[in-house]
Coordinates of C-alpha atoms in Angstrom, one line a residue:
M588 CA 20.0 10.4 1.9
K589 CA 17.3 13.0 1.7
T590 CA 14.3 12.8 3.6
K591 CA 12.5 14.7 0.0
D592 CA 14.2 11.1 -2.3
F593 CA 11.1 9.2 -1.1
W594 CA 8.8 11.0 -2.9
Y595 CA 6.1 10.2 -5.5
D596 CA 3.4 12.1 -7.3
L597 CA 0.3 9.8 -6.6
P598 CA -3.4 11.0 -7.3
P599 CA -5.7 11.4 -5.0
E600 CA -8.2 9.3 -6.5
L601 CA -5.3 5.8 -6.7
I602 CA -6.1 5.8 -3.0
A603 CA -7.8 2.5 -1.8
Q604 CA -11.2 3.8 0.1
T605 CA -12.8 0.7 0.1
P606 CA -11.5 -3.6 0.5
L607 CA -12.3 -5.4 -3.2
P608 CA -15.8 -8.0 -2.3
Q609 CA -12.9 -10.9 -2.2
R610 CA -9.6 -10.5 -0.5
D611 CA -7.5 -12.2 -3.3
A612 CA -8.8 -9.9 -6.5
S613 CA -6.1 -7.8 -5.8
R614 CA -3.4 -7.0 -8.3
L615 CA 0.0 -7.8 -8.3
L616 CA 3.4 -6.8 -8.7
V617 CA 6.2 -8.8 -8.6
M618 CA 9.6 -7.3 -9.1
N619 CA 13.1 -8.9 -9.4
R620 CA 15.3 -6.8 -7.6
R621 CA 18.0 -7.8 -9.0
T622 CA 17.1 -7.4 -12.6
G623 CA 14.5 -4.9 -12.2
E624 CA 12.3 -6.8 -14.5
I625 CA 8.6 -6.0 -13.3
T626 CA 5.1 -8.2 -14.3
H627 CA 2.1 -7.8 -13.2
K628 CA -0.3 -10.3 -12.0
H629 CA -3.7 -11.1 -9.9
F630 CA -3.1 -11.9 -5.6
S631 CA -4.0 -15.4 -6.0
D632 CA -1.0 -15.8 -8.6
I633 CA 1.1 -15.6 -5.9
V634 CA 1.2 -19.2 -5.1
D635 CA 3.1 -19.6 -8.5
E636 CA 5.5 -17.3 -7.2
L637 CA 6.8 -19.4 -4.0
H638 CA 8.7 -22.3 -4.2
P639 CA 8.3 -25.8 -2.3
G640 CA 10.9 -25.4 1.1
D641 CA 10.6 -21.6 0.7
C642 CA 8.3 -20.0 4.8
L643 CA 5.2 -17.3 4.3
V644 CA 5.7 -14.6 7.8
M645 CA 2.4 -13.4 9.0
N646 CA 1.7 -11.0 11.7
D647 CA -1.0 -12.8 13.3
S648 CA -1.3 -9.6 15.8
R649 CA -5.5 -8.4 15.7
V650 CA -7.1 -4.7 15.2
L651 CA -7.7 -3.1 18.7
P652 CA -11.7 -1.7 17.8
A653 CA -10.2 0.9 19.4
R654 CA -12.0 4.5 18.3
L655 CA -14.7 4.6 21.1
L656 CA -17.6 7.1 20.7
G657 CA -18.7 8.6 23.4
R658 CA -20.7 11.9 25.4
R659 CA -19.7 14.3 27.8
P660 CA -21.9 15.0 30.9
T661 CA -22.9 18.2 28.9
G662 CA -24.1 16.1 25.7
G663 CA -21.0 17.0 23.4
A664 CA -19.9 14.4 21.5
V665 CA -16.2 12.8 22.2
E666 CA -13.6 9.9 20.0
I667 CA -10.8 8.3 22.1
L668 CA -8.9 6.2 20.2
L669 CA -6.7 3.9 22.3
L670 CA -2.9 3.8 22.0
R671 CA -1.1 2.1 25.0
D672 CA -2.3 -0.1 27.3
L673 CA -1.2 0.7 30.4
G674 CA -2.4 -1.9 32.9
E675 CA -5.1 -1.5 36.2
N676 CA -7.9 0.3 33.5
R677 CA -5.8 2.7 32.1
W678 CA -4.6 3.8 28.6
E679 CA -2.9 6.2 26.8
C680 CA -5.1 7.7 24.1
L681 CA -5.7 10.8 22.0
C682 CA -8.9 12.5 21.9
K683 CA -11.1 14.6 20.1
P684 CA -12.1 17.5 20.8
G685 CA -8.1 18.3 23.1
R686 CA -9.8 20.8 24.7
K687 CA -12.9 19.7 26.1
M688 CA -11.0 16.8 27.5
Q689 CA -9.4 17.9 30.2
E690 CA -7.6 16.6 33.9
G691 CA -11.2 15.1 35.6
S692 CA -13.2 14.6 32.4
T693 CA -15.5 11.8 31.5
V694 CA -17.0 10.3 28.8
E695 CA -19.7 7.9 28.5
F696 CA -20.2 5.8 25.8
G697 CA -23.3 3.2 25.5
N698 CA -25.8 3.3 27.0
G699 CA -23.2 3.8 29.8
E700 CA -21.9 0.4 30.0
L701 CA -18.7 1.9 29.9
R702 CA -17.5 5.1 31.5
A703 CA -13.5 7.1 31.3
R704 CA -12.4 9.7 33.4
V705 CA -9.0 11.6 31.8
E706 CA -6.9 11.3 34.5
R707 CA -3.7 14.0 33.4
V708 CA -2.9 15.4 30.2
C709 CA 1.1 14.6 28.8
E710 CA 3.4 16.6 27.0
D711 CA 3.0 15.4 24.1
G712 CA -1.3 15.8 24.1
N713 CA -2.5 12.3 24.2
R714 CA -4.5 11.9 27.8
I715 CA -3.9 9.6 30.9
V716 CA -7.4 8.1 30.8
E717 CA -9.1 5.5 33.0
F718 CA -11.9 3.3 32.3
I719 CA -14.6 2.4 34.8
Y720 CA -16.9 -0.9 33.3
E721 CA -18.2 -4.4 34.2
G722 CA -17.6 -6.9 33.0
I723 CA -14.3 -8.4 30.6
F724 CA -13.2 -4.7 28.9
L725 CA -12.2 -6.0 25.3
E726 CA -15.6 -7.8 25.4
I727 CA -17.1 -4.5 25.9
L728 CA -14.5 -3.3 23.2
E729 CA -15.7 -5.3 20.8
R730 CA -19.5 -4.0 21.3
L731 CA -18.2 -0.2 21.5
G732 CA -15.6 0.6 19.2
K733 CA -14.8 1.1 16.2
M734 CA -11.8 0.1 13.9
P735 CA -9.3 3.0 14.3
L736 CA -8.9 3.4 9.9
P737 CA -6.0 5.8 8.2
P738 CA -6.8 8.9 8.1
Y739 CA -6.8 8.6 3.4
I740 CA -9.3 6.9 4.5
K741 CA -12.6 8.5 4.2
A742 CA -15.2 5.8 3.9
E743 CA -17.2 3.7 6.3
L744 CA -16.2 0.1 7.1
D745 CA -18.9 -2.0 6.1
D746 CA -17.6 -5.2 7.5
Q747 CA -15.2 -4.4 10.4
E748 CA -13.3 -8.4 9.7
R749 CA -11.8 -6.5 6.7
Y750 CA -9.5 -4.6 8.7
Q751 CA -8.4 -8.0 10.2
T752 CA -5.8 -10.8 8.5
V753 CA -8.0 -14.3 8.5
Y754 CA -4.7 -15.7 10.5
S755 CA -5.0 -12.6 13.2
R756 CA -5.2 -13.9 17.0
K757 CA -3.4 -11.5 19.5
L758 CA -5.7 -9.0 20.2
G759 CA -3.2 -5.0 20.2
S760 CA -3.1 -3.5 17.2
A761 CA -3.6 0.0 16.5
A762 CA -3.6 -1.1 12.7
A763 CA -3.8 -4.1 10.4
P764 CA -0.7 -5.0 9.3
T765 CA -2.4 -4.8 5.9
A766 CA 0.3 -6.8 3.2
G767 CA -1.9 -9.9 4.9
L768 CA -5.3 -8.4 4.1
H769 CA -5.3 -10.2 0.8
F770 CA -4.7 -14.4 1.7
T771 CA -7.9 -16.1 2.1
E772 CA -8.1 -19.5 3.3
Q773 CA -8.2 -21.1 0.9
L774 CA -5.3 -19.5 -0.8
L775 CA -3.2 -20.3 2.2
D776 CA -4.2 -23.9 2.1
A777 CA -3.0 -24.2 -1.8
I778 CA 0.1 -22.6 -0.2
R779 CA 0.7 -25.3 2.2
A780 CA 0.2 -27.8 -0.3
K781 CA 2.6 -27.0 -2.4
G782 CA 4.9 -27.5 -0.4
I783 CA 5.1 -23.9 1.6
K784 CA 5.3 -23.6 5.5
T785 CA 4.0 -20.7 6.9
A786 CA 5.1 -19.1 10.0
F787 CA 3.8 -16.7 12.9
V788 CA 5.3 -13.7 14.3
T789 CA 3.1 -11.2 16.5
L790 CA 4.5 -7.2 15.7
H791 CA 1.6 -5.2 18.0
V792 CA 1.6 -2.5 15.0
G793 CA 1.3 1.3 16.3
L794 CA 0.1 4.7 15.5
G795 CA 3.9 5.9 15.1
T796 CA 4.0 3.4 12.1
F797 CA 1.9 6.8 10.4
R798 CA 4.2 9.1 11.9
P799 CA 5.6 11.3 8.5
V800 CA 9.1 11.8 8.7
K801 CA 9.7 15.5 9.5
T802 CA 12.9 15.7 9.5
E803 CA 15.6 16.4 6.3
E804 CA 17.9 13.8 6.8
V805 CA 16.8 10.2 6.9
S806 CA 18.5 9.2 9.4
E807 CA 17.8 11.7 11.5
H808 CA 14.2 10.3 12.4
Q809 CA 13.1 8.5 15.4
M810 CA 11.4 5.3 15.6
H811 CA 8.2 5.0 17.5
A812 CA 9.2 1.2 19.5
E813 CA 7.0 -1.7 19.1
L814 CA 6.6 -4.4 20.8
C815 CA 7.2 -8.0 18.6
M816 CA 7.7 -12.1 19.6
L817 CA 8.8 -14.8 17.8
S818 CA 7.8 -18.3 19.4
Q819 CA 9.7 -21.5 19.4
E820 CA 7.3 -23.4 17.5
S821 CA 7.9 -20.4 14.5
A822 CA 11.9 -19.8 15.5
S823 CA 11.6 -24.3 14.4
I824 CA 10.6 -24.2 10.9
L825 CA 12.8 -20.7 10.3
N826 CA 16.0 -22.6 11.3
E827 CA 15.2 -25.8 8.7
V828 CA 14.3 -23.9 6.1
R829 CA 17.7 -21.8 6.5
R830 CA 19.3 -25.2 6.8
S831 CA 17.0 -26.6 3.5
G832 CA 18.0 -23.6 1.6
G833 CA 14.5 -22.9 1.6
R834 CA 13.8 -17.9 0.9
I835 CA 11.5 -16.3 4.0
V836 CA 9.4 -14.3 2.2
C837 CA 8.3 -11.6 4.7
V838 CA 3.7 -11.4 4.6
G839 CA 4.5 -7.4 4.8
T840 CA 7.0 -5.2 6.8
T841 CA 5.7 -5.7 10.5
S842 CA 6.8 -9.0 10.0
C843 CA 10.2 -8.1 8.0
R844 CA 10.4 -5.6 11.5
T845 CA 10.6 -8.6 14.0
L846 CA 12.9 -11.5 11.6
E847 CA 15.2 -8.0 11.2
S848 CA 15.1 -7.1 14.8
L849 CA 14.5 -10.9 16.5
V850 CA 17.8 -12.2 13.9
Q851 CA 20.9 -13.9 16.5
P852 CA 24.0 -12.9 14.8
D853 CA 25.1 -16.3 13.1
G854 CA 21.4 -16.0 11.3
S855 CA 19.2 -18.4 12.7
F856 CA 16.1 -17.9 15.6
A857 CA 15.4 -18.7 19.0
A858 CA 12.3 -17.7 21.2
A859 CA 12.4 -13.9 21.6
S860 CA 9.6 -11.3 23.0
R861 CA 11.5 -7.3 22.8
W862 CA 10.0 -3.7 22.3
T863 CA 11.6 -2.7 19.0
D864 CA 12.5 0.8 17.2
I865 CA 14.4 -1.0 14.3
F866 CA 14.6 1.7 11.3
I867 CA 15.8 0.3 8.3
Y868 CA 16.8 2.5 5.4
P869 CA 19.1 2.5 2.0
G870 CA 22.1 0.6 3.4
Y871 CA 20.8 -1.5 5.8
E872 CA 21.7 -5.4 5.3
F873 CA 19.4 -7.9 5.2
R874 CA 19.7 -10.5 7.2
A875 CA 15.9 -12.5 8.1
M876 CA 14.7 -12.1 5.0
D877 CA 14.7 -13.2 1.2
A878 CA 11.3 -11.8 0.0
L879 CA 8.9 -9.3 1.0
I880 CA 5.1 -9.1 0.2
T881 CA 3.5 -5.0 0.7
N882 CA 1.4 -3.1 -0.1
F883 CA 2.1 -0.1 -1.8
H884 CA 3.2 2.8 0.7
L885 CA 3.2 6.6 1.8
P886 CA 5.5 8.8 0.0
E887 CA 8.5 9.5 1.8
S888 CA 7.2 6.9 4.8
T889 CA 9.5 4.6 6.8
L890 CA 7.5 2.0 5.5
L891 CA 9.0 3.2 1.3
M892 CA 12.0 3.8 2.8
L893 CA 12.0 -0.2 3.7
V894 CA 11.2 -1.6 0.6
S895 CA 13.8 0.9 -0.9
A896 CA 17.1 -0.3 1.2
F897 CA 16.0 -4.6 -0.3
A898 CA 14.9 -3.6 -3.4
G899 CA 16.8 -0.3 -4.0
R900 CA 15.1 3.3 -4.1
E901 CA 15.7 3.7 -7.9
Q902 CA 13.7 1.0 -8.7
V903 CA 11.4 1.1 -6.1
L904 CA 10.0 4.6 -7.7
A905 CA 10.5 3.2 -11.0
A906 CA 7.7 0.7 -9.5
Y907 CA 5.7 2.6 -8.4
R908 CA 5.5 5.0 -11.0
E909 CA 4.3 2.4 -13.9
A910 CA 2.2 0.7 -10.8
V911 CA 0.3 5.0 -11.6
A912 CA 0.6 5.0 -15.2
L913 CA -1.4 1.5 -14.7
R914 CA -4.1 2.6 -12.3
Y915 CA -3.3 0.3 -9.5
R916 CA -4.9 1.5 -5.9
F917 CA -2.9 2.2 -3.6
F918 CA -2.0 1.7 0.6
S919 CA -4.0 0.2 2.9
F920 CA -7.1 -1.9 0.9
G921 CA -5.0 -1.3 -1.8
D922 CA -3.1 -3.4 -4.2
A923 CA 0.0 -5.8 -2.9
C924 CA 3.8 -6.2 -4.7
L925 CA 6.2 -8.5 -4.2
F926 CA 9.4 -7.8 -4.0
Y927 CA 12.4 -11.2 -4.1

């Protein structure tokens, strides 16, 4: 299967630059993957698409405000993006401009309450950076950091919480699990009141999620690894849903990748934590997920390949063409789909 098989035309003006004022006011494309039938609704209607006994599985990872803007001793501006915590105040980072951030270079942030020194330059161009500060690093980061929005979003975000889900709890992601951005507390209350269960998993999203597929053959692409976790509480809920015949409905591709990485050979679940580099593309047999809520994804992306594996490549691309014709909003701050 070729990467070019997952291309579609998207007018740039359909890429959502800002979130809607009301989270659940976004549009919802609903597709029955067995018949190909498509209906168009609003996200607040999702409660009507779920049945008592179903279970929504949500990724409770919280995005680090991982974009730091600082100054070198000469006064030159520097941007550092935190990628991976290496422990002992050291992080793997992306630095711009890279040519100014060589081994031994220093940067100051805010009024000097946070400083950084480049320890070494990696082969891939990333930097290992040591941070110097007093107090609690994550608290300083909350004050000084900005959200690491995807490169296709050019607008500044007025309220940083709009790039967090309302149920985000565990700091660690470099990007939001965006399918969950549509939920409000009130909508979740209505879903639970209908007899639909909710379970949480954690997958800390890495920037590798946005890494384009550069191989001609899909199967030759190598996924990045991400840390995913399933608690005993959530495993028990999922096992009960399985026994009672309910559907497991994943909110987002990250929840899907977590469950498909951790499901047992017999289809059951147990508490687990591991790094996963699972790559789901057409031909994959799903063992954990029965329905998927997700946003619209970039052409030729691994996320579009995952959705195509679940709902069929031709059907998904047809749904995307219909969404383009109806002027849906695309990507992180855009509209949503339900495939069942």
